[in-house]
CSV table of C-alpha atoms in Angstrom, one decimal:
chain,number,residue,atom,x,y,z
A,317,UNK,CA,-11.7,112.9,56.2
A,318,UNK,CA,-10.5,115.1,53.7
A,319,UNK,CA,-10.3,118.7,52.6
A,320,UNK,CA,-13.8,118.0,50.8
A,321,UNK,CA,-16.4,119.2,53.2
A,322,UNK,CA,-18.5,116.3,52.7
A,323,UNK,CA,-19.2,113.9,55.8
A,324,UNK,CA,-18.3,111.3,53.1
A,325,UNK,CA,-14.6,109.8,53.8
A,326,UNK,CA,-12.9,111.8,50.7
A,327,UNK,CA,-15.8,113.3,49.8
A,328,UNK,CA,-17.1,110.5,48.3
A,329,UNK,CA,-20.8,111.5,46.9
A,330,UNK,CA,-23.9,108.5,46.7
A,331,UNK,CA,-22.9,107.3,43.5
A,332,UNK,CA,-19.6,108.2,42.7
A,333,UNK,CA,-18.2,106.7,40.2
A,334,UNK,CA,-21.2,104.5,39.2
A,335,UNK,CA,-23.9,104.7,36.1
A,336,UNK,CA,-27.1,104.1,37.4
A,337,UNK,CA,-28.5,103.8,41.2
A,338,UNK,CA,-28.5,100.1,42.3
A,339,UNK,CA,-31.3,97.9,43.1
A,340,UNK,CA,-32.0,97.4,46.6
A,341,UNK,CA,-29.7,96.0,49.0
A,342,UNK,CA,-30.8,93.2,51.2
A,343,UNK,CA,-30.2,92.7,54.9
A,344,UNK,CA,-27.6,90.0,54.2
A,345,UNK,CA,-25.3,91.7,51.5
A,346,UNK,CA,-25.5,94.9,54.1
A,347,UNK,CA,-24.2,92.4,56.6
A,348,UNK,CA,-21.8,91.6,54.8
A,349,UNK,CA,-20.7,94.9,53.6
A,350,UNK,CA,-20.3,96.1,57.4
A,351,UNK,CA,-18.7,93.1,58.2
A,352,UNK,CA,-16.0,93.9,55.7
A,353,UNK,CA,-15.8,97.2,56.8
A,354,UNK,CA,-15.1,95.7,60.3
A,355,UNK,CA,-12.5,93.7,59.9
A,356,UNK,CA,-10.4,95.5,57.5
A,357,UNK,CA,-10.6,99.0,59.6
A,358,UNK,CA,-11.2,98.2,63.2
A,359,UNK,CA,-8.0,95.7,64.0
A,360,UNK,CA,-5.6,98.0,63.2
A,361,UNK,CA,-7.5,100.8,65.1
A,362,UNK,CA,-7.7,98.4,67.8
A,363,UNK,CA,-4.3,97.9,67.6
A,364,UNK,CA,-3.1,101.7,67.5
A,365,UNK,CA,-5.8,102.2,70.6
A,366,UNK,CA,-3.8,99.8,72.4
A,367,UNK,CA,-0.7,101.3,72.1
A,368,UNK,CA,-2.1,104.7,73.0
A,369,UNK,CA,-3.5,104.0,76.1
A,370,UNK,CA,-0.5,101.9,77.6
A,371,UNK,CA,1.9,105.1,76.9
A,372,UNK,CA,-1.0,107.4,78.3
A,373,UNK,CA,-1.8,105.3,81.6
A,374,UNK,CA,1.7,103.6,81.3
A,375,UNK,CA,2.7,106.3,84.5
A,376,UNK,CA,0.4,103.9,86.8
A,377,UNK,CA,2.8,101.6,87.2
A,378,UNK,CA,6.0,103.5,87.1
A,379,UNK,CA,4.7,105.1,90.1
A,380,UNK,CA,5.0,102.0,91.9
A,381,UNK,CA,9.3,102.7,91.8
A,382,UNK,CA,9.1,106.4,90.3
A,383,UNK,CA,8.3,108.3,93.6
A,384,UNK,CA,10.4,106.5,95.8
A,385,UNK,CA,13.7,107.0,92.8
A,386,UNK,CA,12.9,110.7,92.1
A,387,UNK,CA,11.5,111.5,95.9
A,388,UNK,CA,8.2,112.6,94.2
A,389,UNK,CA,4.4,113.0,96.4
A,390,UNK,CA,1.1,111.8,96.0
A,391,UNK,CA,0.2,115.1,95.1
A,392,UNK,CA,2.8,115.4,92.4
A,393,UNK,CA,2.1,112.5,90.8
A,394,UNK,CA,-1.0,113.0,90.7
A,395,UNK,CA,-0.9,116.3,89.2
A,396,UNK,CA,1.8,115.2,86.7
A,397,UNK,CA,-0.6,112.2,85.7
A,398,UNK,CA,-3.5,114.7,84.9
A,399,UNK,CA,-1.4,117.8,83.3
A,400,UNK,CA,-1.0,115.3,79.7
A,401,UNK,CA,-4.6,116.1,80.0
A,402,UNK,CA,-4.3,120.0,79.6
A,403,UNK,CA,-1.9,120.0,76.9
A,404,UNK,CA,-4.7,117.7,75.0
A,405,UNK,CA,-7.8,119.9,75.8
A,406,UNK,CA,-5.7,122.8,74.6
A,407,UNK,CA,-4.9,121.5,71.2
A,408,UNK,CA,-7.5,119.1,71.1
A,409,UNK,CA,-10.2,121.1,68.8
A,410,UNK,CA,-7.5,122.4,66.5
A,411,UNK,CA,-6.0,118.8,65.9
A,412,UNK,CA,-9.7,117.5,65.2
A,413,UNK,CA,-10.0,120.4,62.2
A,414,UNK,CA,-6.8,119.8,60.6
A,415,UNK,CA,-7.3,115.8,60.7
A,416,UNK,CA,-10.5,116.6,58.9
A,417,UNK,CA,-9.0,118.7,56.4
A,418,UNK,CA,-5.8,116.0,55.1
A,419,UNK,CA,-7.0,113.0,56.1
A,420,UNK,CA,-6.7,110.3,59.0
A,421,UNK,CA,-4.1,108.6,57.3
A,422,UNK,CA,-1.3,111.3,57.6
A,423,UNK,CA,-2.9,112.9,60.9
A,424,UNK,CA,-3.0,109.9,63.1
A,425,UNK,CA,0.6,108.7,61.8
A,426,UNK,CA,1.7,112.2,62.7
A,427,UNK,CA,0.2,111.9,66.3
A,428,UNK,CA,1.5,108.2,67.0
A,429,UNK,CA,4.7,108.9,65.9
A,430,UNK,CA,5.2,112.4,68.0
A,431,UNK,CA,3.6,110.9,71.5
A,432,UNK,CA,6.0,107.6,70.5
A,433,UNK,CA,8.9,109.8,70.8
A,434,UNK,CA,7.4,112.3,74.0
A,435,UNK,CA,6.7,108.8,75.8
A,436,UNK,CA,10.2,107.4,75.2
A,437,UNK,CA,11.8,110.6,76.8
A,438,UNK,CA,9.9,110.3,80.0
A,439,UNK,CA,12.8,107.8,80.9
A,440,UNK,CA,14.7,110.7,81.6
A,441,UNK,CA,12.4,112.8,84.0
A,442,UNK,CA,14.5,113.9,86.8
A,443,UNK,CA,12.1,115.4,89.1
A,444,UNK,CA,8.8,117.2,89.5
A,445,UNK,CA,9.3,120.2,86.9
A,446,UNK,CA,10.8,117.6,84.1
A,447,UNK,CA,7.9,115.0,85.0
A,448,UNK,CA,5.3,117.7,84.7
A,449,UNK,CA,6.6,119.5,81.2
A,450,UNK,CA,7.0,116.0,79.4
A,451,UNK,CA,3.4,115.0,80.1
A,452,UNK,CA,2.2,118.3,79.1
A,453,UNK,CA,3.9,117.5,76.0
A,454,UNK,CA,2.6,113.9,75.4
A,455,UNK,CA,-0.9,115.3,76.1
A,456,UNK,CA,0.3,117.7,73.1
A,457,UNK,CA,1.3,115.5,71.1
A,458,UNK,CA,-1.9,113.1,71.4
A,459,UNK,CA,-4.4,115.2,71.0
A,460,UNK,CA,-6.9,114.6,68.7
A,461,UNK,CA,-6.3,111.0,68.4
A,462,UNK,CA,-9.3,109.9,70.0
A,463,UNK,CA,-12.1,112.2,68.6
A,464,UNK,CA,-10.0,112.1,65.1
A,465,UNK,CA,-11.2,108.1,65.2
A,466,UNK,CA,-14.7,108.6,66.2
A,467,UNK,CA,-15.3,110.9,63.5
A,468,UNK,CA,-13.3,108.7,61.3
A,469,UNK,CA,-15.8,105.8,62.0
A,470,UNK,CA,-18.5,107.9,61.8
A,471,UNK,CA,-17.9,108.7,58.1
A,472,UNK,CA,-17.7,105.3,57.8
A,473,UNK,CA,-20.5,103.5,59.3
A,474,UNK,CA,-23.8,105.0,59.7
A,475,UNK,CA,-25.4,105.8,63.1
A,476,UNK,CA,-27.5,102.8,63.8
A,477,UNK,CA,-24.1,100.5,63.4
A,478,UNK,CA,-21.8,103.0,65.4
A,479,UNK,CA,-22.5,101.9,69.1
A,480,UNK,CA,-21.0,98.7,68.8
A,481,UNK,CA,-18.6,99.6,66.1
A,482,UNK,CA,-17.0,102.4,69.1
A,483,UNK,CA,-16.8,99.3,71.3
A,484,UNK,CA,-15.2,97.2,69.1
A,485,UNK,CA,-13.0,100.2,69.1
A,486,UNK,CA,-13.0,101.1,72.4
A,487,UNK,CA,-12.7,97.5,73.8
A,488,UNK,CA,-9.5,98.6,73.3
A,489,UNK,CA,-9.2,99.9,76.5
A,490,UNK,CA,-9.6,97.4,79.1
A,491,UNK,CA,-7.9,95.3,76.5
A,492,UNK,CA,-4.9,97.6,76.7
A,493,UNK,CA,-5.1,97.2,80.4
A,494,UNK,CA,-5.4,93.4,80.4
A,495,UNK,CA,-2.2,93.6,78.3
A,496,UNK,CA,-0.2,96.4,80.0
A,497,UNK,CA,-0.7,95.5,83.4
A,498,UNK,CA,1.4,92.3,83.0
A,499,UNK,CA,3.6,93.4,80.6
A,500,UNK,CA,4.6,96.6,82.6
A,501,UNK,CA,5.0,95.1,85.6
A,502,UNK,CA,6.9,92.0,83.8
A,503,UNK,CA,9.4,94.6,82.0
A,504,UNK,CA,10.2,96.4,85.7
A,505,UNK,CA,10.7,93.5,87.2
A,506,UNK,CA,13.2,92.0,84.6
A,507,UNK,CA,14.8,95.1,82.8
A,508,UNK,CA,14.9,97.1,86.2
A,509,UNK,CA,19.0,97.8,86.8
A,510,UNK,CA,20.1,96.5,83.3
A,511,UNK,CA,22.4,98.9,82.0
A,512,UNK,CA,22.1,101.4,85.0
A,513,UNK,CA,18.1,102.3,84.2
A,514,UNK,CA,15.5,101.9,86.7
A,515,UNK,CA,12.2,99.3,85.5
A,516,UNK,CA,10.4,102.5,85.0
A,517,UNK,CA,12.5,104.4,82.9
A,518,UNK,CA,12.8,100.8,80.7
A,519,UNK,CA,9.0,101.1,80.8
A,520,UNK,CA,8.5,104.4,79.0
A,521,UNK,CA,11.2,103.4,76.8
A,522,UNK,CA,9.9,99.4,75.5
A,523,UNK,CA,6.6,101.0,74.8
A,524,UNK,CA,7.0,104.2,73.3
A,525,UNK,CA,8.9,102.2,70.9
A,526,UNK,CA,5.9,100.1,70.3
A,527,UNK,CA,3.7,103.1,69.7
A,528,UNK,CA,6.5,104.5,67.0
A,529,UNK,CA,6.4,101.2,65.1
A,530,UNK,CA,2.7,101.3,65.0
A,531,UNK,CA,2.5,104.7,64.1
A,532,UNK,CA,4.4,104.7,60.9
A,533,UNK,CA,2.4,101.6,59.9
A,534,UNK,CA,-0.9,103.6,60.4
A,535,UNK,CA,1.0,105.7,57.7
A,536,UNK,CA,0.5,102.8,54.5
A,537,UNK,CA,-2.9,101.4,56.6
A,538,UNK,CA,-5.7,103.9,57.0
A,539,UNK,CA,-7.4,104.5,53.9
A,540,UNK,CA,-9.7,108.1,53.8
A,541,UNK,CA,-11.3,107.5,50.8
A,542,UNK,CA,-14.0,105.1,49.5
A,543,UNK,CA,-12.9,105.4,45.8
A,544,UNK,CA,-9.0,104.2,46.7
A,545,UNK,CA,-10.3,101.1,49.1
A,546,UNK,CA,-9.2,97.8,46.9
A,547,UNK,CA,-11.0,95.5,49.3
A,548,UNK,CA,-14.3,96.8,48.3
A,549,UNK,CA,-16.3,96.3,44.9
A,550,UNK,CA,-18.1,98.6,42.9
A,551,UNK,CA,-21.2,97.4,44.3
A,552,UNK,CA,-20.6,97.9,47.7
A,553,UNK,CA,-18.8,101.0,47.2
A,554,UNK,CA,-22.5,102.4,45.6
A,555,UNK,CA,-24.1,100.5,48.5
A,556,UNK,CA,-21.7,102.5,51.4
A,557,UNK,CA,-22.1,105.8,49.8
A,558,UNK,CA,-26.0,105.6,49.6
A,559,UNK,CA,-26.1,103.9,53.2
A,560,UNK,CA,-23.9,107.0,54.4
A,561,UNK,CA,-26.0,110.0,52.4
A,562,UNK,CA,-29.2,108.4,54.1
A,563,UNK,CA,-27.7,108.7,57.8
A,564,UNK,CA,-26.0,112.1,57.0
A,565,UNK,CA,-29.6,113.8,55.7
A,566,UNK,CA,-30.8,113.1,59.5
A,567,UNK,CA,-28.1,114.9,61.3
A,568,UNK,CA,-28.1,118.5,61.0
A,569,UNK,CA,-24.7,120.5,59.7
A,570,UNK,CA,-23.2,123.4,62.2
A,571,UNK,CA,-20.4,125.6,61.6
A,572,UNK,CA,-18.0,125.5,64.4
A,573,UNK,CA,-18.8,128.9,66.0
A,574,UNK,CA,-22.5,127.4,66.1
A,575,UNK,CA,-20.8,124.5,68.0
A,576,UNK,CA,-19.2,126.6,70.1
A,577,UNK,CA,-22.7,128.4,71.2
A,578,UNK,CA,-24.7,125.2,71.6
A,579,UNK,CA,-25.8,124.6,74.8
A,580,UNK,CA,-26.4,120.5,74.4
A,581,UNK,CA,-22.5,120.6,73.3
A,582,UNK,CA,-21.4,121.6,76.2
A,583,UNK,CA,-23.9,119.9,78.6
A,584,UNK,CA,-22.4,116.9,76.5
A,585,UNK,CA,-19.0,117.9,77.7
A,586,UNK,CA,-19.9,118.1,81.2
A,587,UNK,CA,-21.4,114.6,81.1
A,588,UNK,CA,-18.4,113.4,79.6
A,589,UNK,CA,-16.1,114.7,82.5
A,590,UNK,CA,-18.4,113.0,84.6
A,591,UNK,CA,-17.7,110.1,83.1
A,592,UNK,CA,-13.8,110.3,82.5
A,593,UNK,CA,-13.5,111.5,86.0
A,594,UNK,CA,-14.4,107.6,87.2
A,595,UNK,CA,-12.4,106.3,84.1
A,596,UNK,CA,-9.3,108.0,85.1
A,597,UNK,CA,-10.1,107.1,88.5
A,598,UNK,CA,-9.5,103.5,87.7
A,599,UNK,CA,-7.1,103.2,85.1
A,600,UNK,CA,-4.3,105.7,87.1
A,601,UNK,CA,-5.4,104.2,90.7
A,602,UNK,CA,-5.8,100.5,90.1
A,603,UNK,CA,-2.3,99.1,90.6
A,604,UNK,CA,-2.8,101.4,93.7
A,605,UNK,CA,-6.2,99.9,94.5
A,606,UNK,CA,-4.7,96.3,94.8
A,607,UNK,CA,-1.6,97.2,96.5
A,608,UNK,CA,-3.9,98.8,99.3
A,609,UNK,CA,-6.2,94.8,99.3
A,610,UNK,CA,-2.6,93.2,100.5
A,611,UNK,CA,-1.0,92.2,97.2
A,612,UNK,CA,3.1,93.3,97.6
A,613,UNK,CA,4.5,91.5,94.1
A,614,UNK,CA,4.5,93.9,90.6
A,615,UNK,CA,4.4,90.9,89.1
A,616,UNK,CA,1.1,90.1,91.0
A,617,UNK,CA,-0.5,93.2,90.6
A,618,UNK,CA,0.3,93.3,87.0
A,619,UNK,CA,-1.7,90.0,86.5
A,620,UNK,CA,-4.7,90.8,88.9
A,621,UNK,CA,-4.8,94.2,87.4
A,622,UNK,CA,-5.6,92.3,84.0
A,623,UNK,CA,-9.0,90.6,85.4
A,624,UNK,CA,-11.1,93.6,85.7
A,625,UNK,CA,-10.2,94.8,82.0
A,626,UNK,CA,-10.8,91.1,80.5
A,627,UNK,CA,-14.4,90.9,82.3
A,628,UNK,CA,-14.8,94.7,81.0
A,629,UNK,CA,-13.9,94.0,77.6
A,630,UNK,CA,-17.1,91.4,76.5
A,631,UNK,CA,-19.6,93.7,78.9
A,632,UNK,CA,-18.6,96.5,77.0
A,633,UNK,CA,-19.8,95.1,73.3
A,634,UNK,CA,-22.9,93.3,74.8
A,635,UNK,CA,-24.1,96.8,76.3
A,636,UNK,CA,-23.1,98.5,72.9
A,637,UNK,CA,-25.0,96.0,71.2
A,638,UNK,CA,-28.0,96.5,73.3
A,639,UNK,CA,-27.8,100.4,72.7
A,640,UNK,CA,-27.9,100.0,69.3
A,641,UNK,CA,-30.5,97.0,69.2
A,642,UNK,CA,-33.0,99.3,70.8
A,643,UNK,CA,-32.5,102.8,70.0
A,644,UNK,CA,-31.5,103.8,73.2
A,645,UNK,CA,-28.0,105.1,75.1
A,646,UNK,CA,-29.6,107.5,78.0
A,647,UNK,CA,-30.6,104.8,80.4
A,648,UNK,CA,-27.9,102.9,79.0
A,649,UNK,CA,-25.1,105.3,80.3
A,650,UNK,CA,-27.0,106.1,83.5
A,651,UNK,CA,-27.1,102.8,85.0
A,652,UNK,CA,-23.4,102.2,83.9
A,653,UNK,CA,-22.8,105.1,85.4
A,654,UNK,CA,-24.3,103.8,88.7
A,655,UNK,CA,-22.8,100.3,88.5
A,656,UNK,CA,-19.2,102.2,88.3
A,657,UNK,CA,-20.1,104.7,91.3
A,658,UNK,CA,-21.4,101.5,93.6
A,659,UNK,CA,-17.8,99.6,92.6
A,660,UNK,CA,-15.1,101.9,92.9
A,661,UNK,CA,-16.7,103.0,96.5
A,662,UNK,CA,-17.2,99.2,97.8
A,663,UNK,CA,-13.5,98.3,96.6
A,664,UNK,CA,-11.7,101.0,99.1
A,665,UNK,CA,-14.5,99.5,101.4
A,666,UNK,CA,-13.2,95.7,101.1
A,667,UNK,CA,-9.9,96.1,100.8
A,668,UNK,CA,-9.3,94.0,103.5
A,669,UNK,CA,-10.7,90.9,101.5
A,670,UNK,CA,-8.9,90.6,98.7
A,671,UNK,CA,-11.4,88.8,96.6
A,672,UNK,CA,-14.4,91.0,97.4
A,673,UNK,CA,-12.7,94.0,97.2
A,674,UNK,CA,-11.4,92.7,93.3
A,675,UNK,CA,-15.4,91.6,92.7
A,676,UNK,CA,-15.8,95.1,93.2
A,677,UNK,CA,-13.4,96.2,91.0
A,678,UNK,CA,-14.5,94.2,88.3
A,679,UNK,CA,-18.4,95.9,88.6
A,680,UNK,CA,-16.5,98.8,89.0
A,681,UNK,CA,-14.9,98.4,85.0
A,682,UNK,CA,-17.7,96.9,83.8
A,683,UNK,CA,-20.0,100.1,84.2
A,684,UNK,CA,-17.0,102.5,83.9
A,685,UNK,CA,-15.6,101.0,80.5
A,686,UNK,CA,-19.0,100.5,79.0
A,687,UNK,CA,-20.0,104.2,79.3
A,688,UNK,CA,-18.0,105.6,76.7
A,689,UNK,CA,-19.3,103.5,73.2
A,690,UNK,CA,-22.6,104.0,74.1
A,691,UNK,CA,-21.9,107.4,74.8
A,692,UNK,CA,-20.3,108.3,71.6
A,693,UNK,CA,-23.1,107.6,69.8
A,694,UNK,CA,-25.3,110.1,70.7
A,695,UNK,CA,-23.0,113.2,69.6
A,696,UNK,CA,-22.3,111.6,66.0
A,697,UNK,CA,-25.6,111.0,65.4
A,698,UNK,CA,-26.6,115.2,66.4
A,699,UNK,CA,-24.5,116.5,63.3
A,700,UNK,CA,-21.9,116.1,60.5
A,701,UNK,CA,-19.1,117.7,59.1
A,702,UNK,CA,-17.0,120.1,60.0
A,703,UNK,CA,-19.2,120.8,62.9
A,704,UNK,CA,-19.2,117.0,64.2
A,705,UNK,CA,-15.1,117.2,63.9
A,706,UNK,CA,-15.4,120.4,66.4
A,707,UNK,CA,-18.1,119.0,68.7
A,708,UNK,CA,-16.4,115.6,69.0
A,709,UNK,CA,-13.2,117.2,69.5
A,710,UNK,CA,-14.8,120.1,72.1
A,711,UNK,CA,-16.9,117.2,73.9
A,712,UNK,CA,-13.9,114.9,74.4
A,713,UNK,CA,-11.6,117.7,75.4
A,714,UNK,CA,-13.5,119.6,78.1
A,715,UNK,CA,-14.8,115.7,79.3
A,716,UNK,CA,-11.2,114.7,79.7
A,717,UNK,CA,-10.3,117.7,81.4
A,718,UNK,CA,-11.1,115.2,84.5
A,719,UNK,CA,-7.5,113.4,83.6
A,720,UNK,CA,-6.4,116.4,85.2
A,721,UNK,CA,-8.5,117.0,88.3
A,722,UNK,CA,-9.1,113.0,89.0
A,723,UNK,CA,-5.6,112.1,89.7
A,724,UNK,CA,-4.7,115.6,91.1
A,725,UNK,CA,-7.6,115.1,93.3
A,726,UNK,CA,-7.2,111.7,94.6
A,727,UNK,CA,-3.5,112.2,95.3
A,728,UNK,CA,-4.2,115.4,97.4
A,729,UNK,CA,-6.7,113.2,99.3
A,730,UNK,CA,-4.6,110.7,99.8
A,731,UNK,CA,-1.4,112.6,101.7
A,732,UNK,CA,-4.0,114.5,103.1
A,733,UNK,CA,-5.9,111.6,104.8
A,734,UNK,CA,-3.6,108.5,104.0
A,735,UNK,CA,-6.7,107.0,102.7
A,736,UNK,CA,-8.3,106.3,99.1
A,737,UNK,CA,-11.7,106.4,100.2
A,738,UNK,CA,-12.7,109.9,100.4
A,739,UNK,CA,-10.9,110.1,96.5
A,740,UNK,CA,-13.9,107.5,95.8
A,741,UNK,CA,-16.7,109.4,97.0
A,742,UNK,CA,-15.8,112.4,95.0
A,743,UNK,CA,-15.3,109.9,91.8
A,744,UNK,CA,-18.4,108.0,92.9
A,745,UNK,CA,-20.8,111.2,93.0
A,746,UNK,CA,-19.2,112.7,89.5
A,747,UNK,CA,-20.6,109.3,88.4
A,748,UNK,CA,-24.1,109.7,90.2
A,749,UNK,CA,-24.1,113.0,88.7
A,750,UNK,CA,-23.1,112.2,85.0
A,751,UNK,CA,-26.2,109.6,85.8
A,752,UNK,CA,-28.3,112.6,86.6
A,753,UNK,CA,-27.3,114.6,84.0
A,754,UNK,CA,-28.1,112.5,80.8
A,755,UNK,CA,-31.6,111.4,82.0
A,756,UNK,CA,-31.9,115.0,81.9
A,757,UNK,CA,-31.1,115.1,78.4
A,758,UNK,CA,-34.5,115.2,76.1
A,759,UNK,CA,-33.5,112.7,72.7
A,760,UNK,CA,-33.2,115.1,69.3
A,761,UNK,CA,-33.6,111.4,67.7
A,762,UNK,CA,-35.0,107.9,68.3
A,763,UNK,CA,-31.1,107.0,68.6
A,764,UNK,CA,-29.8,109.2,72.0
């Protein structure tokens, strides 16, 4: 995560530092290396993950008093919900390089704090043009978070850990929706008026100030190189290096104009839009979702909003686990893939029963949100280097492209029809066809 080219975090070589090679490791003091490793990097992570997501899908729930303030459409929101997502393919690839080049440490702190700030002045969006510009700027300003911590795991934990290690990680995400859907609604319900601002605009402003706080913490937290870690001994500071130099001789080293010309990169992208298009699907059209089942209260919908993402959350690490257990994430991500399609149709389809159409939204998470770990670890296990910080950033730009047309799509459908079923279908067969897609993909190594 440095200027060194080495897939090593700082460049740290097999033995640096160290006389001799050491003796064998056993399965239990590799354990308990890993476990180390888990618990000092992936809280705060988690943590910073959290904060990210509620100021990126935050916009959910100030649409609930938003439109009706600023006299804004389906269409608009939708379209101002999804154009974050071009400023962050744009600069997505660029941001990836540079945060290999100095280091996650200063790179992520410099994205956390800038979106912080971005997110904080949506408060004051007047209308349409001002909506659209400021998330165009937020997806600016956040790009490269994402694909700068896969890499940064990846230089940390060797493939056959990195499944569940991404959930762990990515858990952060139903987990950010268990904990933003009651807090948002909770702040517009209790802040709304106070001081002459709207809930919403008190929304963006609570948590864009969490995000800044946790930014310039990630500042004095991240560490990028093995040799400065405290927590870690000599010993398991030989045993890391050699673990890593064994993954990294399996994946194979690309320039980034060779990334840029591979064919299974791009295929890789276009499964991942697949993917995101359901994801965004839920995560911007959930509050939505329950609203259209009967349920009136922001309080309410804040709470049953939470369920799906708790019930998310452990399926996500058990399928991760899985993966990695046996060698295998193409089946893996096509029947998740499925199990997401078949919910987020048969929610729309039972909204008139509460209960069953929430079931339904719950199956709908639990394949949705346990795509993405499992995913990840097929492109960090192709290559390393500079070329894995292009193709993870290129992959997870041109996938996310679909926070732009999922939204825009579903909101056109919407004031066309006044329904959110035919927005379903369309996210239901991306699914079917992200399913399609990676069964077509032939496995470079035992682990895709």
């Amino acid at each position: 995560m440095s200027s060194s080219p080495s897939s090593y975090p700082g460049g740290a070589q097999p033995h640096a530092g160290t006389g001799a090679a050491p003796a064998a490791a056993s399965p239990a003091q590799r354990d308990a290396l890993y476990r180390k490793l888990t618990w000092h990097i992936i809280p705060f992570l988690f943590l910073a993950f959290i904060v990210a997501y509620i100021d990126r899908v935050n916009v959910s729930f100030a649409k609930l008093e938003m439109l009706s303030d600023l006299s804004l459409s389906e269409t608009v929101y939708g379209a101002g919900a999804g154009v974050f997502f071009l400023g962050y393919f744009i600069f997505e690839v660029p941001s990836n390089l540079i945060l290999h080049r100095v280091g996650a440490r200063m790179w992520i702190a410099r994205i956390m704090v800038t979106w912080s700030i971005i997110s904080c002045l949506t408060m004051f969006t007047q209308g349409p043009m001002s909506f659209y510009a400021l998330r165009f700027l937020l997806g600016v300003a956040e790009a490269g978070f994402f694909p700068g911590i896969v890499l940064y795991l990846a230089t940390w934990f060797p493939s056959n850990k990195r499944s569940q290690i991404i959930a762990l990680f990515m858990v952060a995400i139903p987990v950010s929706g268990a904990i933003g859907g009651p807090l948002s609604g909770w702040i517009m319900q209790h802040f709304g008026g106070m001081h002459g601002y709207a809930g919403w605009q008190w929304l963006f402003l609570i948590e864009g100030i969490a995000s800044l706080l946790v930014g310039i913490a990630a500042f004095f937290v991240l560490q990028d190189r093995i040799e400065t870690v405290k927590w870690l001994n000599a010993d398991e500071k030989r045993l890391l290096a050699q673990d890593l130099a064994a993954d990294d001789s399996t994946r194979a080293h690309h320039s980034v104009r060779q990334v840029f010309g591979s064919g299974r990169v791009w295929l890789l992208g276009l499964l991942y839009f697949c993917i995101a298009m359901g994801n965004y699907g839920l995560v911007f059209w959930l509050p939505t979702m329950i609203r259209a089942a009967g349920v009136a209260n922001l309080g309410n919908i804040g709470l049953l909003s939470a369920v799906p993402s708790l019930v998310s959350a452990v399926a996500m690490i058990l399928v991760a686990r899985h993966a990695d257990r046996h060698n295998e994430r193409r089946m893996h991500v096509a029947v998740c893939c499925l199990l997401g399609a078949a919910g987020m149709v048969a929610s729309v389809l039972l909204a008139q029963h509460l209960w069953w159409s929430m079931a339904a939204l719950i199956v709908a998470a639990i394949g949705i949100n346990s795509i993405a770990p499992v995913f990840w670890g097929i492109p960090t296990a192709m290559m390393g280097g500079a070329g894995a910080a292009a193709a993870i950033a290129l992959i997870n730009s041109t996938g996310n492209l679909a926070g732009f047309v999922s939204p825009y799509v579903i909101g056109f459908l919407k004031d066309s029809t006044g329904q959110l079923l035919p927005g379903m279908i369309v996210l239901a067969c991306a699914l079917v066809g992200g399913a399609c897609i990676v069964m077509s993909l032939k496995p470079q190594r035992s682990h895709a």
